mmCIF file of C-alpha atoms and ligand atoms in Angstrom:
data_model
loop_
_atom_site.group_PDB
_atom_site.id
_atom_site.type_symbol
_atom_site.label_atom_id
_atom_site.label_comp_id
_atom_site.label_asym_id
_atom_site.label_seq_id
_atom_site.Cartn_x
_atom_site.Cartn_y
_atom_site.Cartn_z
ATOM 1 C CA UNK A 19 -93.430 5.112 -87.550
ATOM 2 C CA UNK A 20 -91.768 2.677 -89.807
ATOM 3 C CA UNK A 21 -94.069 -0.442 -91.304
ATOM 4 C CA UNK A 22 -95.361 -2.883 -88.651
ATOM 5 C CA UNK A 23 -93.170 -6.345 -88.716
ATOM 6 C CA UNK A 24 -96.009 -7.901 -86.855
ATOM 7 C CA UNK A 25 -98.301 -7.664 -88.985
ATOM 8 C CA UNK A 26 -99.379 -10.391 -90.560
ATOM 9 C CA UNK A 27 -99.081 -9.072 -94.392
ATOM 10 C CA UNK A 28 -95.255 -7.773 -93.382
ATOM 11 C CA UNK A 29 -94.470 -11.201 -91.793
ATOM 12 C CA UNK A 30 -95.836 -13.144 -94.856
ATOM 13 C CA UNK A 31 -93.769 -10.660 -97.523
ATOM 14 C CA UNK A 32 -90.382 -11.395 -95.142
ATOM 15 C CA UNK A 33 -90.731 -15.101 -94.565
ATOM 16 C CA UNK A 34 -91.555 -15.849 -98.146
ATOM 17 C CA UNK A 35 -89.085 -13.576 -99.780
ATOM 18 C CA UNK A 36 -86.666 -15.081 -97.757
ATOM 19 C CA UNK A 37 -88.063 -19.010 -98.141
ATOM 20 C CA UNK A 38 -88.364 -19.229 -94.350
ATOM 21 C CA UNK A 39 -89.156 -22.623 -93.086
ATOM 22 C CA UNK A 40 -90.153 -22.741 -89.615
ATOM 23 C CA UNK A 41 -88.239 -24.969 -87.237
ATOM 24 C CA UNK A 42 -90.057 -26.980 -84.964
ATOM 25 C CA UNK A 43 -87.615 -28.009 -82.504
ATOM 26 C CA UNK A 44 -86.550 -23.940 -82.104
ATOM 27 C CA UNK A 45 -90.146 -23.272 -80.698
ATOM 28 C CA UNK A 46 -90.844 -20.912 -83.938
ATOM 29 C CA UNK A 47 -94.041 -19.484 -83.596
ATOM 30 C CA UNK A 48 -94.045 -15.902 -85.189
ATOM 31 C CA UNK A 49 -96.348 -13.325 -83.495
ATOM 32 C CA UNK A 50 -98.455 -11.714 -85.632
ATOM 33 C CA UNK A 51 -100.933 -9.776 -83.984
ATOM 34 C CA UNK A 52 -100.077 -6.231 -83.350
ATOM 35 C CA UNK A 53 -102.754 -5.882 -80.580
ATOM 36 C CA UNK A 54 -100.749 -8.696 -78.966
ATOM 37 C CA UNK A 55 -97.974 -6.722 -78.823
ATOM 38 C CA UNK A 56 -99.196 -3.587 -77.785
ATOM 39 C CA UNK A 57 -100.360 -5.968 -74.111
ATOM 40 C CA UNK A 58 -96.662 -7.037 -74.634
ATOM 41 C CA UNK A 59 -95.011 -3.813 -74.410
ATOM 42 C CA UNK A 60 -97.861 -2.333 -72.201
ATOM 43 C CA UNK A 61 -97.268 -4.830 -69.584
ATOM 44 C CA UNK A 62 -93.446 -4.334 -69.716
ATOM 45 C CA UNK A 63 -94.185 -0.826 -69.161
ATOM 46 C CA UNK A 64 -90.858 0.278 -70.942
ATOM 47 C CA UNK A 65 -88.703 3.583 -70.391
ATOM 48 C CA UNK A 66 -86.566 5.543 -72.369
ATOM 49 C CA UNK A 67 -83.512 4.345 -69.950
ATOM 50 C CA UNK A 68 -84.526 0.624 -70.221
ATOM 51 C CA UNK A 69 -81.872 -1.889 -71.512
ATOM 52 C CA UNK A 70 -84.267 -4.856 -72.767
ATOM 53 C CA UNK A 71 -83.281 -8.335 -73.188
ATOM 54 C CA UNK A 72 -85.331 -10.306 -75.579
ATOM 55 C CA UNK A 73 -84.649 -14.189 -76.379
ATOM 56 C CA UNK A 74 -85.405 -15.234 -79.766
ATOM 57 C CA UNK A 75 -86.554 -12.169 -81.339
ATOM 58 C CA UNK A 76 -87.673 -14.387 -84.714
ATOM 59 C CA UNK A 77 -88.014 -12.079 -87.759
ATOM 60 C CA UNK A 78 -87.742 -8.882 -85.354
ATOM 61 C CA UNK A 79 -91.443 -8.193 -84.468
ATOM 62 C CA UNK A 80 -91.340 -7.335 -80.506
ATOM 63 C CA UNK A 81 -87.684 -6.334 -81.463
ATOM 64 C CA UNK A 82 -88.697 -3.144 -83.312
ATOM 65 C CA UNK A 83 -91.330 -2.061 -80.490
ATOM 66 C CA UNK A 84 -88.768 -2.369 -77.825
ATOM 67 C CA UNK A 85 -86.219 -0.595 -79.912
ATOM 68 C CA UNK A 86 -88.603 2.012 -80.348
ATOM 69 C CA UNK A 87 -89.694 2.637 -76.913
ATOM 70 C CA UNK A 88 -86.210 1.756 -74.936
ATOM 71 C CA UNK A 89 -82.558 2.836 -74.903
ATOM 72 C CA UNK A 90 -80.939 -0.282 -76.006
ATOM 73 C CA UNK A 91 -82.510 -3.806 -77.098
ATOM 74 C CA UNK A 92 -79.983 -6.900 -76.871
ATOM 75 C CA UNK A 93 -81.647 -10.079 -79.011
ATOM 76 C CA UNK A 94 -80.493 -13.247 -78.537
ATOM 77 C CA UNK A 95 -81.381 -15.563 -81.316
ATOM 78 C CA UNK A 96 -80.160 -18.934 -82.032
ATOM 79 C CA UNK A 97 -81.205 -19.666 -85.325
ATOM 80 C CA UNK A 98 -78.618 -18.308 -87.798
ATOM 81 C CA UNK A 99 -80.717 -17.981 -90.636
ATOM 82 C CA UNK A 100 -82.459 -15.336 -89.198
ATOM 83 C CA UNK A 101 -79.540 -13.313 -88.119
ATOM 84 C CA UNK A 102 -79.254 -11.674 -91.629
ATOM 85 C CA UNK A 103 -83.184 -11.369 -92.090
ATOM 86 C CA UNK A 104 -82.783 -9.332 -88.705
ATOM 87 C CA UNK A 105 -80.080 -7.178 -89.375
ATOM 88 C CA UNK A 106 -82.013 -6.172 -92.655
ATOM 89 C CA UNK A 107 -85.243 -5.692 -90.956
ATOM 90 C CA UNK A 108 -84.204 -3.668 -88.030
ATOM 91 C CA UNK A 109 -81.089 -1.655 -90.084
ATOM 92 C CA UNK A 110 -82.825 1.504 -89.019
ATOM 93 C CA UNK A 111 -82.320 0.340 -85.276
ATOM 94 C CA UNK A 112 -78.954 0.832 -83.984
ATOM 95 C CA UNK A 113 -79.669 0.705 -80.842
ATOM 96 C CA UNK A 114 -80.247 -3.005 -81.258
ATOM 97 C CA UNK A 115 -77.532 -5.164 -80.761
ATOM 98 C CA UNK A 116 -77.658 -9.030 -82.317
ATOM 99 C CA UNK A 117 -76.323 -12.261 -80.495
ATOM 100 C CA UNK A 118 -76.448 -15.226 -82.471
ATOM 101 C CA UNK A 119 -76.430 -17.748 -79.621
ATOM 102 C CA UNK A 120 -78.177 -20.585 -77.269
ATOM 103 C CA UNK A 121 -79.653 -18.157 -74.848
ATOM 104 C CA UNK A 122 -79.041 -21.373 -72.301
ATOM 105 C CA UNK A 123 -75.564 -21.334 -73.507
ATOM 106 C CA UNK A 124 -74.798 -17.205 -73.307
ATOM 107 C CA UNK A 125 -73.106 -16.067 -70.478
ATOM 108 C CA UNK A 126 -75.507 -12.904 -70.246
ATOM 109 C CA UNK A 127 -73.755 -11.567 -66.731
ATOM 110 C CA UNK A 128 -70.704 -11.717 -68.873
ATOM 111 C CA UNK A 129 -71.736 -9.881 -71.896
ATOM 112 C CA UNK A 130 -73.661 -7.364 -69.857
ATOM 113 C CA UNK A 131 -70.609 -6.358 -68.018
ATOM 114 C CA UNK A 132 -68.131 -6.115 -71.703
ATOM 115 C CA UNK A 133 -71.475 -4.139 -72.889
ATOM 116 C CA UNK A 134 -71.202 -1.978 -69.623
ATOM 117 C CA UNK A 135 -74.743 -2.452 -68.626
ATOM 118 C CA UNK A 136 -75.183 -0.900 -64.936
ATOM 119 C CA UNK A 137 -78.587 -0.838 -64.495
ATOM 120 C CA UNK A 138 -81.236 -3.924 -63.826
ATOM 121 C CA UNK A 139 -81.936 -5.008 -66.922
ATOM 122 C CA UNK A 140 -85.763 -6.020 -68.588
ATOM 123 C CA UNK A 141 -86.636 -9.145 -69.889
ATOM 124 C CA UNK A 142 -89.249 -9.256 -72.999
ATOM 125 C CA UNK A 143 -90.005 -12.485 -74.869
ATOM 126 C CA UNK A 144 -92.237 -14.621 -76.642
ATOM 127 C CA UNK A 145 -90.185 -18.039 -75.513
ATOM 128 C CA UNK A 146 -89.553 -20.920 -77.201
ATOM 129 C CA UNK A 147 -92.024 -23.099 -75.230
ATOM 130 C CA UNK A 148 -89.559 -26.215 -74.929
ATOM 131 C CA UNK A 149 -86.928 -24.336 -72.543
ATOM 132 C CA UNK A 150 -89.585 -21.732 -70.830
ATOM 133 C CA UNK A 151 -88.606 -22.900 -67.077
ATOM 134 C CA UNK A 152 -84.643 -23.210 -67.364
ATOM 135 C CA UNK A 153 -85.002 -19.796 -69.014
ATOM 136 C CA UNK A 154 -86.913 -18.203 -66.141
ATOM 137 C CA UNK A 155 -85.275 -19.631 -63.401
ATOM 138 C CA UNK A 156 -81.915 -19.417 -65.311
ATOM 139 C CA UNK A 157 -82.115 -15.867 -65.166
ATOM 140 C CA UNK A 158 -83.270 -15.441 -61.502
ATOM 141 C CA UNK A 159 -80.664 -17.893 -60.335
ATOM 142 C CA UNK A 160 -78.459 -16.502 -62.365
ATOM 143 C CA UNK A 161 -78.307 -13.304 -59.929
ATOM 144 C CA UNK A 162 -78.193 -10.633 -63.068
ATOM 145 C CA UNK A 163 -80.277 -7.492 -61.709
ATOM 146 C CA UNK A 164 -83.611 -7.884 -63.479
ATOM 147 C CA UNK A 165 -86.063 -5.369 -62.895
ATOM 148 C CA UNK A 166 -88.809 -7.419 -64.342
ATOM 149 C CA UNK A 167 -89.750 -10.240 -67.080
ATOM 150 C CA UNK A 168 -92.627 -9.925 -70.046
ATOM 151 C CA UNK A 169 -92.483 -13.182 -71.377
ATOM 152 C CA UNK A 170 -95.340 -15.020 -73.771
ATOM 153 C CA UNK A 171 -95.529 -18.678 -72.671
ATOM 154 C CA UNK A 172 -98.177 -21.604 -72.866
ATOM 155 C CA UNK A 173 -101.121 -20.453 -70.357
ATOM 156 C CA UNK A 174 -101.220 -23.350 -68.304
ATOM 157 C CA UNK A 175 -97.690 -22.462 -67.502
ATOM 158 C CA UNK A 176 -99.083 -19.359 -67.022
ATOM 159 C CA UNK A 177 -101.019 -20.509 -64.966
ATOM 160 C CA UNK A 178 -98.888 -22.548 -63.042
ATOM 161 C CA UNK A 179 -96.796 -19.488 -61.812
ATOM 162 C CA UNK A 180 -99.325 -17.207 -61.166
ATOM 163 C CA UNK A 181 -101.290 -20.089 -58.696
ATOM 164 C CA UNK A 182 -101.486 -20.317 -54.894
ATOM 165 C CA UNK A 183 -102.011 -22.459 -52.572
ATOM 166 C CA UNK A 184 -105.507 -25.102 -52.686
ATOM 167 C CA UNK A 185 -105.236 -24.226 -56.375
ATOM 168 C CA UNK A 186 -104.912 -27.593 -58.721
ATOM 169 C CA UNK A 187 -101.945 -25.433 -60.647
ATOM 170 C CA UNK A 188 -100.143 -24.368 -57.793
ATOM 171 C CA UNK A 189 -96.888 -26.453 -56.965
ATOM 172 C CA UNK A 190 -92.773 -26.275 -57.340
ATOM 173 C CA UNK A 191 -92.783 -23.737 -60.344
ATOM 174 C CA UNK A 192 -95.149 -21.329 -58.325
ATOM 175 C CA UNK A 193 -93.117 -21.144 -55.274
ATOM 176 C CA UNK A 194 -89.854 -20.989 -57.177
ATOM 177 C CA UNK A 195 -91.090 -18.099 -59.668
ATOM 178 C CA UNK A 196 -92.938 -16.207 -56.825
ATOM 179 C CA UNK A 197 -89.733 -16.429 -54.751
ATOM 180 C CA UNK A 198 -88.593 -14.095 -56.818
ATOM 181 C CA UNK A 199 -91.102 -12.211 -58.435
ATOM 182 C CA UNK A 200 -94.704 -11.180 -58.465
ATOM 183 C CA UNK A 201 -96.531 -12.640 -60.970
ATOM 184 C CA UNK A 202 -99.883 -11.658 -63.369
ATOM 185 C CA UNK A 203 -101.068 -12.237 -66.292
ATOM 186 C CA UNK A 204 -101.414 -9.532 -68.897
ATOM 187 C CA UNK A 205 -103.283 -10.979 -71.098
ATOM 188 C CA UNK A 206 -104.312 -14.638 -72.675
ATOM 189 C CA UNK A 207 -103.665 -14.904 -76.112
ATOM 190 C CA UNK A 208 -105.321 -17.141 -78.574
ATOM 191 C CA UNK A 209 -103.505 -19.399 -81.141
ATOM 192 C CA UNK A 210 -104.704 -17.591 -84.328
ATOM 193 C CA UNK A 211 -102.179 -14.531 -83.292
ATOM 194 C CA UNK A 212 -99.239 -16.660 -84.207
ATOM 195 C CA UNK A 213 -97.693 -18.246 -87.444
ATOM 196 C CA UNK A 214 -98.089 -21.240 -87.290
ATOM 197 C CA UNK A 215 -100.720 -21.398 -85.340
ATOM 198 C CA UNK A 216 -99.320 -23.394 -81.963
ATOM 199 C CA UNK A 217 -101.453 -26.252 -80.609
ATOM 200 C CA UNK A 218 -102.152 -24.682 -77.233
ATOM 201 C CA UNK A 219 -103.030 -21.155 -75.547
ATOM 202 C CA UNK A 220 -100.834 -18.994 -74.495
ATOM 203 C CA UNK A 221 -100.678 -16.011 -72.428
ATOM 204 C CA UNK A 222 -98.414 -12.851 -71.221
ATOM 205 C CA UNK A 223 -97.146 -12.768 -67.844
ATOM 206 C CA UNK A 224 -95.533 -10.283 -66.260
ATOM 207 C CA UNK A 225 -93.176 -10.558 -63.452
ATOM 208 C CA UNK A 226 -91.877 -7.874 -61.453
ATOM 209 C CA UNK A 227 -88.628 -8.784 -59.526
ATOM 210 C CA UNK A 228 -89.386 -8.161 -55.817
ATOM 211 C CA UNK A 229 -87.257 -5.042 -54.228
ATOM 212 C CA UNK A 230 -87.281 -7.756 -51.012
ATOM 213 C CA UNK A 231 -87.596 -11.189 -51.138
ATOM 214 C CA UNK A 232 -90.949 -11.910 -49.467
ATOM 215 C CA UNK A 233 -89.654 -14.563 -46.854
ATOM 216 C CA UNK A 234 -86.029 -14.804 -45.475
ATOM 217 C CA UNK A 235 -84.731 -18.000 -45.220
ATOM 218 C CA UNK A 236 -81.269 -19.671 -43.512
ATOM 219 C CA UNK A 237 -80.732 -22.136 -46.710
ATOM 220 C CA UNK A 238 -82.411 -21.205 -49.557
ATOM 221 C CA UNK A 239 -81.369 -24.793 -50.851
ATOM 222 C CA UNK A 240 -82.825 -26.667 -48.674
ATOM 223 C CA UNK A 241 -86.073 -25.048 -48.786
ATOM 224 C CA UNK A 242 -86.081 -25.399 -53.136
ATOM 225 C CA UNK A 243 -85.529 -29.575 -51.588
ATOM 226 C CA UNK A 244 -87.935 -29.493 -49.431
ATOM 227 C CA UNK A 245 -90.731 -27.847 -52.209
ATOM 228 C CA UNK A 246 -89.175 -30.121 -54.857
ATOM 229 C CA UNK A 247 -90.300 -33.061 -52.429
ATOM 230 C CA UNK A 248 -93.461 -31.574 -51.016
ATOM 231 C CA UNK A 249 -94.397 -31.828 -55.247
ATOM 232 C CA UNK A 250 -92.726 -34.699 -55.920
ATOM 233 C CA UNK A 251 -95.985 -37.354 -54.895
ATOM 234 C CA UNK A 252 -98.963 -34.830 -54.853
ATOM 235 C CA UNK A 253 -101.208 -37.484 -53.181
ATOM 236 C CA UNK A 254 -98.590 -38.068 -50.304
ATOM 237 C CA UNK A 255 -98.984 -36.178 -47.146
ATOM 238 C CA UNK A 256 -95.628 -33.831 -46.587
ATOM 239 C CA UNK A 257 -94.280 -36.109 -44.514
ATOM 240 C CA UNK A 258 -94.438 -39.060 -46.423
ATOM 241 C CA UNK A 259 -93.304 -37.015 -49.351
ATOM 242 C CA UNK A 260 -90.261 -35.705 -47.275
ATOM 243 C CA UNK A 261 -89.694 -38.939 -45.902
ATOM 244 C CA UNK A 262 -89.336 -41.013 -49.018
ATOM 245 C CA UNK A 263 -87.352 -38.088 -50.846
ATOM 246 C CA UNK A 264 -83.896 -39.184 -51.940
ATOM 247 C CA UNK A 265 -82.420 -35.400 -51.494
ATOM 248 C CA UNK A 266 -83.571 -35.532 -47.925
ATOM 249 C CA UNK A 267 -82.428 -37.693 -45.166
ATOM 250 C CA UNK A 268 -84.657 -36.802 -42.129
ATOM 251 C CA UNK A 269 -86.033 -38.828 -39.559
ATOM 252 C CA UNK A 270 -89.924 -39.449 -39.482
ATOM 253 C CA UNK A 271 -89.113 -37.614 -35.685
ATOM 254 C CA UNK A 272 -87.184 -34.523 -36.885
ATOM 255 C CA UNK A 273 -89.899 -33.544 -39.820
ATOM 256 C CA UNK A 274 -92.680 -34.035 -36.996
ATOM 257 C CA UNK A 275 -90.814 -32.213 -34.424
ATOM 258 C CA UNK A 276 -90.247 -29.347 -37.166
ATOM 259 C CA UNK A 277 -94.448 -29.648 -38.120
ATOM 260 C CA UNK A 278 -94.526 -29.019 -34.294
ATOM 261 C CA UNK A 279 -92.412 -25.923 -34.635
ATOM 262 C CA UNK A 280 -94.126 -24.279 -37.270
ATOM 263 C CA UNK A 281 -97.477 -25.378 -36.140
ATOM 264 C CA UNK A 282 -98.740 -27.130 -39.067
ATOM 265 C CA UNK A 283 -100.314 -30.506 -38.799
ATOM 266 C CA UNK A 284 -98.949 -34.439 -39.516
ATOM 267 C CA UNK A 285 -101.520 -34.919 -41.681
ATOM 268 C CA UNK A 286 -101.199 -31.901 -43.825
ATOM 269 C CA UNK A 287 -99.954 -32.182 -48.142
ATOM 270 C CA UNK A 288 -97.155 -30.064 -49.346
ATOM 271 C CA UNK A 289 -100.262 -28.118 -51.694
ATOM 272 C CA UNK A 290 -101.319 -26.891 -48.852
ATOM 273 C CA UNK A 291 -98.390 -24.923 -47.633
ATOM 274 C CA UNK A 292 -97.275 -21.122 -48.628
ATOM 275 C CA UNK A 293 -94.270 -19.745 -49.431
ATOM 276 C CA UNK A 294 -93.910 -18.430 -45.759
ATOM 277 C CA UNK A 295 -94.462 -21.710 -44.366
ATOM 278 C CA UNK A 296 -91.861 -24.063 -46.258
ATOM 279 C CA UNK A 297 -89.214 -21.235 -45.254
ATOM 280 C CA UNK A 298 -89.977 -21.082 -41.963
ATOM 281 C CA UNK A 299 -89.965 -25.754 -42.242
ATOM 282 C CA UNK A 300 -86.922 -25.503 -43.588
ATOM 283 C CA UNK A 301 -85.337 -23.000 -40.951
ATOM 284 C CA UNK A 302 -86.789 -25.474 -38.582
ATOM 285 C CA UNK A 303 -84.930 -28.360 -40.124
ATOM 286 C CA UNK A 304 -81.998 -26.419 -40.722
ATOM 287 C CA UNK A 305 -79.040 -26.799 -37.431
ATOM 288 C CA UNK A 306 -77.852 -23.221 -36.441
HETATM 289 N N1 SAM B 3 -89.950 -13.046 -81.074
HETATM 290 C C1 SAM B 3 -90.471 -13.624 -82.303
HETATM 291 C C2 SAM B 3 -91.939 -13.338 -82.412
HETATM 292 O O1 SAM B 3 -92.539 -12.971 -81.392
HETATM 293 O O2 SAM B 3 -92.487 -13.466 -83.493
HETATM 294 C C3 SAM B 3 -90.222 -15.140 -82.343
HETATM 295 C C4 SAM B 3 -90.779 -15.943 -81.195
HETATM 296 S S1 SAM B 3 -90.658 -17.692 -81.405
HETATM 297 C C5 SAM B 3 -91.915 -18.221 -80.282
HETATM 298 C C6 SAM B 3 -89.215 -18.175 -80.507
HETATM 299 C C7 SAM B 3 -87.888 -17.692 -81.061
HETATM 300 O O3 SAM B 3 -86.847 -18.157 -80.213
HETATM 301 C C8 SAM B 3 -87.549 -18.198 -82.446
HETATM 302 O O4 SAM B 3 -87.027 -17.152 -83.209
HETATM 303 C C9 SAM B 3 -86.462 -19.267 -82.196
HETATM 304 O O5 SAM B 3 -85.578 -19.459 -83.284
HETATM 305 C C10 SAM B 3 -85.771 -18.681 -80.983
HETATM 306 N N2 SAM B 3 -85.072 -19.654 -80.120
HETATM 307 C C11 SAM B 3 -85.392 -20.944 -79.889
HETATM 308 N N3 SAM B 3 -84.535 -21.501 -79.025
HETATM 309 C C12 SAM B 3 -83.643 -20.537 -78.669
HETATM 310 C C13 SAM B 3 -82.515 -20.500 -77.815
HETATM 311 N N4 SAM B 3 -82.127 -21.583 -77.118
HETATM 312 N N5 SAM B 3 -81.809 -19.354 -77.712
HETATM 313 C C14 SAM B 3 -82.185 -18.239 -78.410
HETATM 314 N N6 SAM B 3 -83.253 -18.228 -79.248
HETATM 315 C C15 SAM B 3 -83.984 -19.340 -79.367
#
């Protein structure tokens, strides 16, 4: 097995050899902690077959474990001074394939297809904490077949995703995420298993792309309003919160008549309410 990037005497030797200074507004938190990684790749549960997509793959640590364990490993990094750090640490990789781009910017569908990627591809991160959500819900809305997502973010995001209902954590981001996915967390991870250190927590969480979406639902955009609202003033009841909503224009009467519908009372806050029950709201509200 070749010499451990993670670890932290490798990472030290590369980033000072090189005169790395990390960026702050790129989210640069190197993982050094090969323990860490092991959860990482554990919980991504990788095959020979996989095609792996990692975002910011830093100075190449999770990128050598993935190209290790999968068929092919496409890192998207946007910080071009590591681009040549990367293609010297992971030279004995070929199946790796560099992108030196804004992952928010890449059209991924686009580079899959010139790539010929057929099968649903794997996600495996440790994210830049300042675009975690438009990554994660980028890619699900993005429609790319994803067979699941490993991705390292700040635990009370983690949290966040993983919550239910009558949980303080659960709200938009749990419904959205778990609309598509199923959510756990592999492990929690402490700040001393990065460089730097980062001022919070953070934790793995795996999500695994559901064969079926759990609820079906006539317009999938009006229930992501109705959730965004139901959020929007926590200390509202629904139907105030639905009421004052500026994507919304329902009458006080139509949201009660649709409360009646689905059985759930006036008096009743959006934190209350499952996934199954804002789809089967917003079928109520929505005209055949
Ligand atoms: N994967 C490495 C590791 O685990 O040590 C680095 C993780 S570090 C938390 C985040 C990485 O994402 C950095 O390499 C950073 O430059 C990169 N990054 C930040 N914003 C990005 C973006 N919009 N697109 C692609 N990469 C990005």
């Amino acid at each position: 097995m070749e010499e451990r990037i993670a670890s932290p005497a490798k990472t030290i030797e590369i980033l000072q050899s090189n005169d790395f200074q990390f960026l702050k507004k790129f989210g640069q938190n190197f993982l050094i902690d090969l323990h860490v990684l092991e959860k990482i790749v554990k919980a991504a549960a990788i095959e020979p077959e996989d095609v792996c997509v990692e975002i910011g793959p830093g100075i190449g640590s999770l990128t050598q474990a993935l190209a290790e364990r999968g068929k092919q490993v496409i890192a998207v990094e946007i910080d071009g001074r590591l681009i040549p750090i990367l293609k010297k640490n992971l030279a004995d990789y070929p199946n790796v394939t560099l992108v030196h781009q804004d992952f928010l910017k890449l059209d991924l569908k686009a580079l899959l297809r010139e790539m010929g990627v057929e099968r649903p591809i794997k996600v495996i991160a440790n994210l830049p904490y300042y675009i975690t959500t438009p990554i994660i819900m980028g890619l699900y809305e993005s429609g790319i077949p994803l067979s699941g997502m490993t991705v390292m973010v700040q635990e009370e995001v983690a949290r966040r995703i993983q919550a239910g209902p009558g949980s303080k954590d659960y709200g938009a981001l749990s419904l959205a995420v778990q609309y598509y996915a199923d959510a756990y967390i592999a492990a929690f991870v402490p700040q001393n298993c990065f460089m730097p250190r980062p001022k919070v927590g953070s934790a793995v969480l795996q999500l695994t792309t559901h064969r079926q979406k759990p609820v079906s639902v006539k317009d999938e955009g009006l229930m992501f309003a109705l959730i965004k609202a139901a959020f929007g003033q926590r200390r509202k009841t629904l139907v105030n919160c639905l009421r004052n909503a500026q994507q919304l224009d329902f009458s006080k009467e139509q949201v009660l008549a649709a409360f009646e519908t689905v059985g759930i009372s006036e008096q009743i806050r959006g934190e209350a309410l499952d996934l199954a029950q804002f789809a089967a709201l917003s079928d109520a509200l929505t005209e055949d």
